Coordinates of C-alpha atoms in Angstrom, one line a residue:
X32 CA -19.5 -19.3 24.4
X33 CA -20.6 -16.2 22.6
X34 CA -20.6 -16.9 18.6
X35 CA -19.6 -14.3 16.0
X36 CA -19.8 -13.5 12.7
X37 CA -17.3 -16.1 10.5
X38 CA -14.7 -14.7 8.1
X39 CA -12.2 -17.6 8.3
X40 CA -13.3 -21.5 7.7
X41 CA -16.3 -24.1 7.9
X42 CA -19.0 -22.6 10.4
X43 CA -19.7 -24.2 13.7
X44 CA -23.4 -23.4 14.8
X45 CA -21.6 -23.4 18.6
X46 CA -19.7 -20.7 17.4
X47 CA -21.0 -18.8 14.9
X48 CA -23.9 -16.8 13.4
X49 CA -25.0 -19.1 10.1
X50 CA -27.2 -20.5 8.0
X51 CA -28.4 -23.5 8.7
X52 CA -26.0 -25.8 6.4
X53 CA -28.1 -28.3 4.8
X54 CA -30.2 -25.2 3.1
X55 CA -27.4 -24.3 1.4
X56 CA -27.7 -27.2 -0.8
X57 CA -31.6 -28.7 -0.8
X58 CA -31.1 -31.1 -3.9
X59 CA -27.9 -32.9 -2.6
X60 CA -29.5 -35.4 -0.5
X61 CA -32.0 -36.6 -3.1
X62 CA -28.7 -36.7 -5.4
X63 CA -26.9 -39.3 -2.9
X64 CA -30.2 -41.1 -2.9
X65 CA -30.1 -41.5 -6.6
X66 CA -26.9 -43.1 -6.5
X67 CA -25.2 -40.2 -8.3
X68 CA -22.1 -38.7 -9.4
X69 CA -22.3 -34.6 -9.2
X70 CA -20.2 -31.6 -8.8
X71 CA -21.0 -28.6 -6.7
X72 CA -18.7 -25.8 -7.4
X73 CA -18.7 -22.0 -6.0
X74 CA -16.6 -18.6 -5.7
X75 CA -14.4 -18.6 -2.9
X76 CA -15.9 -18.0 0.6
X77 CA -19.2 -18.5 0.0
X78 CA -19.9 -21.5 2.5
X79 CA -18.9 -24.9 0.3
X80 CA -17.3 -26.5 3.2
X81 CA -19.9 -25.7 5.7
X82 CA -22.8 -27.2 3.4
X83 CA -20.4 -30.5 2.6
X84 CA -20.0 -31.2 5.8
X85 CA -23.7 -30.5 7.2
X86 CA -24.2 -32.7 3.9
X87 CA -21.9 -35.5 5.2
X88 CA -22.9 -35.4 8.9
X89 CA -27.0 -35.5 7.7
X90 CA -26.4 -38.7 5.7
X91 CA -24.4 -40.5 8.6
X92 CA -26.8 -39.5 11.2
X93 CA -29.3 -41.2 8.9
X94 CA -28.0 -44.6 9.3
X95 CA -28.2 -45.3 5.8
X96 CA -24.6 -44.4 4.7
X97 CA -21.3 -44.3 5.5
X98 CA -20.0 -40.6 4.4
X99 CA -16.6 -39.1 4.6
X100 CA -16.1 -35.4 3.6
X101 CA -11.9 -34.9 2.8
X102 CA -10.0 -32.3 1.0
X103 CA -7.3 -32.3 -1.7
X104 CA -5.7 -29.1 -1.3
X105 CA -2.4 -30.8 0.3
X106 CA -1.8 -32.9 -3.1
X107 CA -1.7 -29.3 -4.7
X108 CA 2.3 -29.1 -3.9
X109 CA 2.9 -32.6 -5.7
X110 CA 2.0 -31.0 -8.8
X111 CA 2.6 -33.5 -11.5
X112 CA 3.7 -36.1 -9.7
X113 CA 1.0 -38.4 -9.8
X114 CA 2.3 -40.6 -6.9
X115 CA 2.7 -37.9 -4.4
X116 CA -0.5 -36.4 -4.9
X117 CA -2.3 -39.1 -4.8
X118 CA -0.6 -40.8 -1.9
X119 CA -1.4 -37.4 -0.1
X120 CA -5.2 -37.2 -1.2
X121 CA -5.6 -40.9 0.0
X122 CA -3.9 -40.5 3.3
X123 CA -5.9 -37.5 4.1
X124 CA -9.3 -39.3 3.4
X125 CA -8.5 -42.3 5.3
X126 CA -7.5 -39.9 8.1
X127 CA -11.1 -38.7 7.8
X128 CA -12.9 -42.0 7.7
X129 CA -11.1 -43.0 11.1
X130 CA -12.1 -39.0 12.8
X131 CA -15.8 -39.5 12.2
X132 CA -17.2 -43.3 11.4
X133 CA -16.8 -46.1 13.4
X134 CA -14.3 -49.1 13.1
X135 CA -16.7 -51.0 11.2
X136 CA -17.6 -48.8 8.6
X137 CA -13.9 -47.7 8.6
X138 CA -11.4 -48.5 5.4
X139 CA -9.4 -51.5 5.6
X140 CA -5.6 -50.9 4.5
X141 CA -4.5 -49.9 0.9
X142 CA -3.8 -52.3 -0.9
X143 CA -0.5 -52.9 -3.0
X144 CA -1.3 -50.4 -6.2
X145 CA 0.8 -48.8 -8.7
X146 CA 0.5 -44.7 -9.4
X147 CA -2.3 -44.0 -11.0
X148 CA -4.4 -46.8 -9.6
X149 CA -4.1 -46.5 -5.5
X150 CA -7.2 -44.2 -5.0
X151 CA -9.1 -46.4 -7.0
X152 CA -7.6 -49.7 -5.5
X153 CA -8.7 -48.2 -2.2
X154 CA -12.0 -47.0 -2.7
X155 CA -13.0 -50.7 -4.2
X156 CA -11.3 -52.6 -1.0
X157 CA -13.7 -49.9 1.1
X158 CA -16.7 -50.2 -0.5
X159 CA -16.5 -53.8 -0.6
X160 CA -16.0 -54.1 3.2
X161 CA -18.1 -51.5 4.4
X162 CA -21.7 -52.9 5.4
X163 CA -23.3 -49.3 4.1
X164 CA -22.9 -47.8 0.9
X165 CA -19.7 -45.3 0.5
X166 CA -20.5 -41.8 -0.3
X167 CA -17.0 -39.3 -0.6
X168 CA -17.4 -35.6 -0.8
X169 CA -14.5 -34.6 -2.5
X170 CA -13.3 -31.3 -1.6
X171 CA -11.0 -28.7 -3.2
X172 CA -10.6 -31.1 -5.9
X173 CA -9.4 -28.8 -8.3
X174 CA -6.7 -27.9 -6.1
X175 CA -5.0 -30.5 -7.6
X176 CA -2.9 -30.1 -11.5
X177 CA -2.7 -31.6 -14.2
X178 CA -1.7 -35.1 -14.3
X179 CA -2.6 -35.6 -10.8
X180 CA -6.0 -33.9 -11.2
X181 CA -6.4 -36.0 -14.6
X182 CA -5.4 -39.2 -12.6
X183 CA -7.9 -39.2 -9.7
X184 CA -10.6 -38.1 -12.4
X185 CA -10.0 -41.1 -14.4
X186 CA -9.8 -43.4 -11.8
X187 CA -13.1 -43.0 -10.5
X188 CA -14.9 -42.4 -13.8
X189 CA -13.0 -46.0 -14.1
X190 CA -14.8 -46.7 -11.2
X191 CA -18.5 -45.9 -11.4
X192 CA -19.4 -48.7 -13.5
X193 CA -18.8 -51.0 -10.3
X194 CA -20.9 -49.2 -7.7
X195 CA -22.4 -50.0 -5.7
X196 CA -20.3 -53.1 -4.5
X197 CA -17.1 -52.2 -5.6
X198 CA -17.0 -48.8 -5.8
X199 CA -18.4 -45.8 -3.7
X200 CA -22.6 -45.2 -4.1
X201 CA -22.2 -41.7 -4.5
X202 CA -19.4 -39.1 -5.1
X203 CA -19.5 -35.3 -4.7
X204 CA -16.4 -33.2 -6.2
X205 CA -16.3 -29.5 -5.2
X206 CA -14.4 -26.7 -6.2
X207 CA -14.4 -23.3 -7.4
X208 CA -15.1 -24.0 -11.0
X209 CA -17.5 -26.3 -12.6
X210 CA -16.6 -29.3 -14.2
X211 CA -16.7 -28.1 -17.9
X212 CA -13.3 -26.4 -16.3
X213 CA -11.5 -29.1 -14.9
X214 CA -10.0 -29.7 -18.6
X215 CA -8.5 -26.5 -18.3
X216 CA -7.4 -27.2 -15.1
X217 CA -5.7 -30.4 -16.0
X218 CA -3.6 -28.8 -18.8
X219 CA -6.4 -28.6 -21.6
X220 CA -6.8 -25.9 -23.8
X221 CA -8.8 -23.2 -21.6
X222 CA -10.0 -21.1 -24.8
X223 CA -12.0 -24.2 -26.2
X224 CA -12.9 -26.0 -23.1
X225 CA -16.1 -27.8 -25.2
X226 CA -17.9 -30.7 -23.4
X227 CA -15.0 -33.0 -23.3
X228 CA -13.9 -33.7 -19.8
X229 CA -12.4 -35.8 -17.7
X230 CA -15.3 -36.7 -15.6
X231 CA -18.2 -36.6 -17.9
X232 CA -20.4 -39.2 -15.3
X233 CA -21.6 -36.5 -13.3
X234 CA -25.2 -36.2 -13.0
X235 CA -25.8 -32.6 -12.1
X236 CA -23.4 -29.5 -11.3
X237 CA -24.7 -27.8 -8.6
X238 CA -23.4 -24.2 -7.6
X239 CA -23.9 -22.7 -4.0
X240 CA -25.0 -19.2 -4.5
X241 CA -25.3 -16.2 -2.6
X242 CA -27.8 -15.3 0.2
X243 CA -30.8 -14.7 -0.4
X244 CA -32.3 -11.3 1.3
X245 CA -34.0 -13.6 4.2
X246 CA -31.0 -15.6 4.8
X247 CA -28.8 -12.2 5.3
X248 CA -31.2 -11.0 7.0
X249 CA -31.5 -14.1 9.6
X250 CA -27.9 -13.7 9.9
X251 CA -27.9 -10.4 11.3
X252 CA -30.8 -11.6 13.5
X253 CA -29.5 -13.8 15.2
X254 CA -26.6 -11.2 16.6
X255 CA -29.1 -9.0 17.3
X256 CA -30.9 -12.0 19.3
X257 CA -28.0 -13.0 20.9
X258 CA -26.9 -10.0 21.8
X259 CA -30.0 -7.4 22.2
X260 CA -28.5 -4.9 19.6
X261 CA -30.6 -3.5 17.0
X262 CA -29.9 -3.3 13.4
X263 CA -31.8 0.0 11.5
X264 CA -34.1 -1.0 9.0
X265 CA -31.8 0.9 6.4
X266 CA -28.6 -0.5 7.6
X267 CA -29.7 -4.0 7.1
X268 CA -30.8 -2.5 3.2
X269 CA -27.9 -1.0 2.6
X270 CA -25.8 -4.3 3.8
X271 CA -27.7 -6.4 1.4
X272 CA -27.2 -4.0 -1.3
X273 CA -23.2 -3.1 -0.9
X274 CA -22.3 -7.2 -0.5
X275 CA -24.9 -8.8 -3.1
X276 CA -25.8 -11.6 -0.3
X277 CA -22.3 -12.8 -0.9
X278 CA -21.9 -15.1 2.2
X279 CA -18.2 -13.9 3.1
X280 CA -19.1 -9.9 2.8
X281 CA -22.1 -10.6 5.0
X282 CA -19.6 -11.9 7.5
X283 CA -17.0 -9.7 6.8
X284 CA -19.6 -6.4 7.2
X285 CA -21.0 -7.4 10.5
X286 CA -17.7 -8.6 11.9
X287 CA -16.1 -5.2 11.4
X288 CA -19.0 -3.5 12.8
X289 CA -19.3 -5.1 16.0
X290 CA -15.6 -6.7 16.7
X291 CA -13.4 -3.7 14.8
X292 CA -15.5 -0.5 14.8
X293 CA -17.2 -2.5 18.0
X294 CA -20.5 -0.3 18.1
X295 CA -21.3 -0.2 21.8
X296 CA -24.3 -3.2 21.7
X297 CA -26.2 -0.4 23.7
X298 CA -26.6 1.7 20.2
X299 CA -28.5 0.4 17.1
X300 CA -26.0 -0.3 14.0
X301 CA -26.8 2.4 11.2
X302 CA -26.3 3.0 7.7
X303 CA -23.0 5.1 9.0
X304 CA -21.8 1.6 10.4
X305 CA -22.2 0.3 7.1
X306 CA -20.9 2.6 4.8
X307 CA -17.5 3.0 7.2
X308 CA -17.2 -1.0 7.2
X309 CA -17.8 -1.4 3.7
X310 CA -14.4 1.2 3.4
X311 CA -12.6 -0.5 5.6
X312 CA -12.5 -3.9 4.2
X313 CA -11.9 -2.0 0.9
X314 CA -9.0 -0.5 2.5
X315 CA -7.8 -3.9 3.9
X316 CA -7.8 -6.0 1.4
X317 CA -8.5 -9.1 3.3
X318 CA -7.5 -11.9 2.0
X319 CA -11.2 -12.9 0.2
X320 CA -10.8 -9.8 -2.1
X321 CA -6.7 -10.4 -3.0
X322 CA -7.8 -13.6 -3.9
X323 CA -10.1 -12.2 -6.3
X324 CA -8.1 -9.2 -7.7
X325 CA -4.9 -11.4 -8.2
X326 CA -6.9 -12.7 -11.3
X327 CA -7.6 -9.2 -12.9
X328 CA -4.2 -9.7 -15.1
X329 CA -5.6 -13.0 -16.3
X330 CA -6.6 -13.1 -20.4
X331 CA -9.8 -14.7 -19.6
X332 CA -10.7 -12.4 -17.1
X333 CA -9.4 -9.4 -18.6
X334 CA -11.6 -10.2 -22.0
X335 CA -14.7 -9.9 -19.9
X336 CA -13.9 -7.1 -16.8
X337 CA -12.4 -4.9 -19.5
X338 CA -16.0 -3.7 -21.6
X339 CA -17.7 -4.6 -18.4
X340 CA -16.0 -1.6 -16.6
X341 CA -16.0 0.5 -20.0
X342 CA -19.3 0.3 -20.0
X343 CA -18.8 -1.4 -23.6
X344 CA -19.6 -5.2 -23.1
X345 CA -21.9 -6.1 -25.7
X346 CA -22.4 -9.7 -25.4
X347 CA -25.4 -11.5 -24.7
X348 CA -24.7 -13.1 -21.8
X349 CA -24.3 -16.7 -23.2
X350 CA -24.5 -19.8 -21.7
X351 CA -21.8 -21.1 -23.6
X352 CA -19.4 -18.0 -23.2
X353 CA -16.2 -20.1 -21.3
X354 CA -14.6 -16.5 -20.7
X355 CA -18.2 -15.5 -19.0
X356 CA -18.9 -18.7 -17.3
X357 CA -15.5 -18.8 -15.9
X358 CA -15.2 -15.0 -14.5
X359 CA -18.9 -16.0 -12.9
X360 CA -17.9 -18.9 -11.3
X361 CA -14.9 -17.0 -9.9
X362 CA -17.7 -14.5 -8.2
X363 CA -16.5 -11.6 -10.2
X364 CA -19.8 -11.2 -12.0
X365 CA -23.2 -11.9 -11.4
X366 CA -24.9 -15.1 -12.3
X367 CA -27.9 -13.4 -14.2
X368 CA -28.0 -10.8 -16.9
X369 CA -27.2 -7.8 -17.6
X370 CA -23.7 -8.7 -17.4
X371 CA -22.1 -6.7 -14.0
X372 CA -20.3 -6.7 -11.7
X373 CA -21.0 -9.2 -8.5
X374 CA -21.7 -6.6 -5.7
X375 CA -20.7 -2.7 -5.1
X376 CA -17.7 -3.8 -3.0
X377 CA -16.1 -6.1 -5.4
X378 CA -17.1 -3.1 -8.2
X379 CA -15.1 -0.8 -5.8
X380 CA -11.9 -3.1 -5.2
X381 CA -11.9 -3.7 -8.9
X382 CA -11.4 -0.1 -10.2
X383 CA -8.9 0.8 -7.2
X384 CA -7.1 -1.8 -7.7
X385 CA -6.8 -1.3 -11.4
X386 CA -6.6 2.5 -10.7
X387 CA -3.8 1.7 -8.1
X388 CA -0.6 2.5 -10.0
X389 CA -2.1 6.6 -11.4
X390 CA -3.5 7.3 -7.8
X391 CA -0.1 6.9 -6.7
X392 CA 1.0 9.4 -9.1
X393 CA -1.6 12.1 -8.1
X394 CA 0.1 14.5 -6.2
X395 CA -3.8 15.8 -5.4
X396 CA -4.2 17.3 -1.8
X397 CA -6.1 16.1 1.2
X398 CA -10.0 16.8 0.7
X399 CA -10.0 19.5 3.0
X400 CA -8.3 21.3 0.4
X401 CA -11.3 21.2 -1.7
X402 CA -13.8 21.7 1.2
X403 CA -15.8 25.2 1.2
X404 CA -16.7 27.4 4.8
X405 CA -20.4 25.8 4.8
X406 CA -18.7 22.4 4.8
X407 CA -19.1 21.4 1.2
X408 CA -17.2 20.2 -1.4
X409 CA -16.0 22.6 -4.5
X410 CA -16.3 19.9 -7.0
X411 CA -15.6 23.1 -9.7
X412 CA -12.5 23.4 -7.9
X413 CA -11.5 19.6 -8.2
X414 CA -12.2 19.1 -11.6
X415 CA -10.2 22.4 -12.4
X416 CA -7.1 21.3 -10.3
X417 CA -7.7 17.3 -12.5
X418 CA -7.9 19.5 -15.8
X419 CA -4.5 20.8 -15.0
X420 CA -3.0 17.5 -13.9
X421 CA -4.5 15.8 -17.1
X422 CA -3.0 18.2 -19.8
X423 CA 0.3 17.8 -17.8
X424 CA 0.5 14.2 -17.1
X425 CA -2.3 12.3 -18.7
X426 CA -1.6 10.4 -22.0
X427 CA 1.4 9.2 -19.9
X428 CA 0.2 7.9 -17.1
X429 CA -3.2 6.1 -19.4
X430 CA -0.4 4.7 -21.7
X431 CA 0.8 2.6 -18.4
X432 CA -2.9 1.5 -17.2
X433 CA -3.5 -2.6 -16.9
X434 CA -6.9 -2.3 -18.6
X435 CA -6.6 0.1 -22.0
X436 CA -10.0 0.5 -22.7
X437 CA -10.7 2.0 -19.9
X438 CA -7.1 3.7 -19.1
X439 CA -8.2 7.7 -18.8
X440 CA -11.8 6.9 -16.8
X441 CA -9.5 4.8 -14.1
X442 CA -7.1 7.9 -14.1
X443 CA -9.9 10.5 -13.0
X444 CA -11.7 7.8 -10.8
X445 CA -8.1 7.5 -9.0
X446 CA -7.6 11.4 -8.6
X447 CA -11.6 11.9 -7.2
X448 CA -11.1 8.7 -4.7
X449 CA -7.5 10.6 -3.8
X450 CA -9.1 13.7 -3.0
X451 CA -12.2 12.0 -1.3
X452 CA -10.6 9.1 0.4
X453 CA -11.3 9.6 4.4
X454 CA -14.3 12.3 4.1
X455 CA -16.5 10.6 1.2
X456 CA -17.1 8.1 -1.2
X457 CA -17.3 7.5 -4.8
X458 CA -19.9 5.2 -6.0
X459 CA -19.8 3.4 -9.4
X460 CA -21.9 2.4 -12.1
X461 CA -20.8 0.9 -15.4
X462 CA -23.5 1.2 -18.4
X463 CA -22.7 -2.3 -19.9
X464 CA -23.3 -2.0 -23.5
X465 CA -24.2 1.8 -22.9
X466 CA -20.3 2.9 -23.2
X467 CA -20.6 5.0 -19.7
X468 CA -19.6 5.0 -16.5
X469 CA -21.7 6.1 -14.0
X470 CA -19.8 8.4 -10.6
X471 CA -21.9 9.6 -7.6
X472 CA -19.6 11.6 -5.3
X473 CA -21.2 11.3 -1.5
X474 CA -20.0 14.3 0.4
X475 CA -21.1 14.4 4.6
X476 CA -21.1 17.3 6.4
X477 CA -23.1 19.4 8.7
X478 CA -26.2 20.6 7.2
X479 CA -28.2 23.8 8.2
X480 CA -28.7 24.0 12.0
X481 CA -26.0 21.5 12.4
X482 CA -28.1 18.3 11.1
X483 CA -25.9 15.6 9.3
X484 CA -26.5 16.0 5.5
X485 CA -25.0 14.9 2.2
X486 CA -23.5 16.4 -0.6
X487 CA -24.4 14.1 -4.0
X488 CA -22.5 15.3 -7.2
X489 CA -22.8 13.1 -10.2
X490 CA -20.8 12.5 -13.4
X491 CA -21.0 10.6 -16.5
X492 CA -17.8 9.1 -18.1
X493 CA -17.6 8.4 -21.9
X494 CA -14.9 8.4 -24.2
X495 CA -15.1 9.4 -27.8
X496 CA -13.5 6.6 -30.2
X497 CA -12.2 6.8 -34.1
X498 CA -15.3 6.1 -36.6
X499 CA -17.8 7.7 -34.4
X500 CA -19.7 10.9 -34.3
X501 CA -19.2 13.4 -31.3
X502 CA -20.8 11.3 -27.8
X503 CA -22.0 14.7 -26.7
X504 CA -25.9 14.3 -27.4
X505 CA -25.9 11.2 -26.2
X506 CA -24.0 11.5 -23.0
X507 CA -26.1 13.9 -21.8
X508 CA -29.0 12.4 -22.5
X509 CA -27.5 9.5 -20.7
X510 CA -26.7 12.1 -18.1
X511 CA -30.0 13.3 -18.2
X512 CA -31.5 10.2 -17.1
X513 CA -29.1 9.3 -14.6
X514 CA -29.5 12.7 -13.0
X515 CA -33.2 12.1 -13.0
X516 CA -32.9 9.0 -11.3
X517 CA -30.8 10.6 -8.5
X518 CA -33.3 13.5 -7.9
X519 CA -30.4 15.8 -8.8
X520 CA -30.3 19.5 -11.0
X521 CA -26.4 19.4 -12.7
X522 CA -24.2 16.7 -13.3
X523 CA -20.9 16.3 -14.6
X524 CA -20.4 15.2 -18.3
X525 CA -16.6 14.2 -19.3
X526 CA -15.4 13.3 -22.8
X527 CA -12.3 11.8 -23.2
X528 CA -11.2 12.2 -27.1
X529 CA -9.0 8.8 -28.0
X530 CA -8.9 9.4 -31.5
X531 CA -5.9 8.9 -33.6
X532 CA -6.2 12.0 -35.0
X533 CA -6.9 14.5 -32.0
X534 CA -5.7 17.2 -31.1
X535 CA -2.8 17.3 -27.9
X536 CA -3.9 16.9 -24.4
X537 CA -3.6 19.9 -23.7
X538 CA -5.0 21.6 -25.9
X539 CA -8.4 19.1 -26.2
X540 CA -8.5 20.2 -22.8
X541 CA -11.7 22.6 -22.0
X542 CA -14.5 23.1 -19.6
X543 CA -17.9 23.6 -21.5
X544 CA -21.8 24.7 -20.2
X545 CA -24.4 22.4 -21.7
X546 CA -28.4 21.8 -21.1
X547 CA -29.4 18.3 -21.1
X548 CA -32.8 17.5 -23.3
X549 CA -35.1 17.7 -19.7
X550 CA -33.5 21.4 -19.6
X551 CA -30.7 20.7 -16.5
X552 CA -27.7 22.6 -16.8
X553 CA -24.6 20.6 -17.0
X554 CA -20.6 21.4 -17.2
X555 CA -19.1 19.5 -19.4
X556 CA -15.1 18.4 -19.3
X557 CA -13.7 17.7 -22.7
X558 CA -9.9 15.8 -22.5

């Protein structure tokens, strides 16, 4: 059967390009051979399942164990009834233990137990009659709420003084979040989570990262073995860098090249391939990235993605930052420092979909409205036409924008994507700590002698705030160096003026000439 790339579910190596599963997490096994309790957690989509059950079918094959891999996202319903939930969670892991381990390593019936107690009733019965020590990877466990989540905590912290004779050897508990949140989860305060938790026996918390280049790279290999169709040198570059190695975007990217844009496998798969499928599953929406953006509205998330987009974040990047260490184990940010944004794409989804509600008011023409006789875009043009639509419409439509901070820079990144969408992109940058926001415009269009070229145009987004001096000098040194990096002669500088005490839109409004320090001529846009 001819295997694909995976955007839904575990991986099946029958099926499916992957990596192979017990890679994913190296340290687990010696964990299980310690006799340990640990947590791995991880963003959505990034493989969990896949590595728990490579994990689970390694340590049967072994001979040594008796393992059973079961999820508890069907208690989720039950809420706070504790009965329910766990009469769910039981059922489903005994339904497990009988799919893939024989009769005699098998669970004997539940015993008679009240709420609160069957799990761990169970689990002693089992490990008592089972001639090989019990190891249960837990999955989805924070899937479950409050009481319910607090009862099958407790019960087998209650537990793991008996192993292992009476209670399982080893237990693994994955989920999205780390344990240091499962207080939140079960009802806690989630602005002080601390160290208290309901499950403070675990050893080690392990979280399943990203790909690394190689392991991206081996992914797209082994289409390109299977199939005999080349991947360009710079497509494979440009894939790594537009998806950060996250494991679903991999998928994602090389599924809509070859099933959806299905690039005949006679033709090599280009940075053109890349760049269109990296729009499209913008576009889309699939249901990875509305799982992520549902969460935008969230305090916790908002306190960090707000100055992260502004370009304003200023903190350190702390360990013990719960806000921090909670938007990074959602995948919205990046697990090292400087503080960012995961990947381009989630960067992109991010600002559209907080830009969403002011694109829908700009009444901005197609781009070909904009486009010159050699092909060309008249960014003069566009940023004449947005001038106009600002002193009009502007302080309104920033007075109704999710994310404050950052209202009037989402308003002009909404009428450039409205006027680009279909011929061009817009890439962002944000200057965390820098107060900037970084736009390269990427234009194609038939150069001289009818060659495929580019069109770059880049701009530099600040605002000026009450209690500091004018931002001009430094946004265009700012500018300056951005522009240098780019290889390009004349950027864009906009000032948005937010103090209390400035003048009206429109009459802030004005288009200014400027030299940067390195001697570039700029335009400057003051609103």
């Amino acid at each position: 059967m001819k295997r694909r790339f995976n955007v839904a579910g575990p991986c099946r190596p029958d099926l499916h390009y992957m990596i192979p599963a017990e890679r994913r997490l190296p340290e687990a096994p010696g964990l299980v051979d310690q006799s340990s309790y640990f947590v791995v957690h991880a963003p959505r989509q990034t493989g969990k399942t896949t590595a728990l059950r490579g994990l689970a079918e390694r340590l049967n094959a072994s001979g040594r164990y008796a393992a059973v891999l079961f999820s508890c996202e069907a208690g989720e319903a039950w809420g706070e009834d504790i009965a329910s939930a766990e009469r769910t969670v039981v059922s489903e892991m005994l339904r497990n233990a009988a799919a893939v381990l024989p009769p005699e390593l098998g669970p004997p019936p539940p015993p008679p137990a009240p709420p609160g107690d069957l799990l761990g009733a169970t689990l002693s019965a089992w490990a008592q009659a089972c001639p090989r020590p019990l190891v249960l990877l837990v999955d989805e466990i924070d899937a479950l709420r409050g009481a319910s989540l607090i009862s099958v905590l407790r019960q087998l912290r209650a537990g793991f003084a008996n192993r292992p004779e009476r209670f399982p050897w080893s237990v693994v508990l994955c989920g999205l979040r780390d344990v240091r949140d499962y207080k939140a989860a079960s009802g806690g305060d989630p602005n002080r989570l601390g160290t208290s938790s309901p499950f403070n026996i675990k050893l080690e918390s392990l979280r399943l990262g990203a790909f690394t280049p190689a392991e991206a790279r081996e992914l797209y290999a082994q289409h390109t073995a299977d199939t005999g169709q080349p991947i360009t040198e710079a497509a494979l570059s440009r894939s790594l860098e537009v998806t950060g190695g996250q494991p679903w975007l991999v998928n994602a990217l090389g599924r809509e090249i070859t099933e959806k844009i299905a690039v005949p496998l006679a033709e090599p798969i280009t940075v053109e391939h890349v760049d269109q499928a990296k729009e499209r599953l913008i576009v889309a929406r699939a249901t990875h990235l509305d799982s992520l953006v549902h969460r935008l509205t969230e305090p916790r998330v908002r306190r960090v993605l707000e100055p992260v987009v502004a370009g304003t974040y200023e903190g350190g990047g702390d360990t013990y930052d719960d806000d921090l260490s909670y938007v990074r184990d959602l995948g919205l940010i990046a697990l090292d420092n400087p503080i960012r944004i995961a990947n381009p794409i989630y960067r992109e989804v991010i600002v559209r979909v907080l830009a969403s509600s002011a694109e829908a008011k700009v009444p901005a023409p197609p781009a070909r409205t904009f486009v010159q006789p050699d092909g060309r875009l008249d960014l003069s043009r566009i940023l004449r036409e947005f001038a106009d639509f600002w002193r009009e419409h502007g302080d309104v439509i920033a007075a109704g924008m999710p994310y404050h901070e950052v209202a009037p820079q989402l308003v002009l990144m909404a009428y450039l994507q409205r006027v680009v969408n279909g011929g061009g992109y817009v890439d962002r940058e944000y200057g965390v700590g820098r107060g900037r926001i970084d736009l390269l415009v990427r234009w194609p269009h038939a150069g001289k002698g009818g060659q495929r070229a580019t069109q770059r145009e880049a701009l530099e987004l600040k605002v000026w705030k009450d209690g500091v001096r004018d931002p001009l000098p430094k946004g265009l040194a700012q500018l300056d160096e951005y522009l240098q990096r780019l290889g390009l002669a004349t950027g864009v500088l906009v000032i948005f003026d937010r103090r209390a005490g400035a003048p009206s839109t429109e009459d802030r409004t004005r288009f200014e000439e400027a030299t940067t320090p390195s001697g570039r001529a700029v335009t400057v846009l003051r609103a």
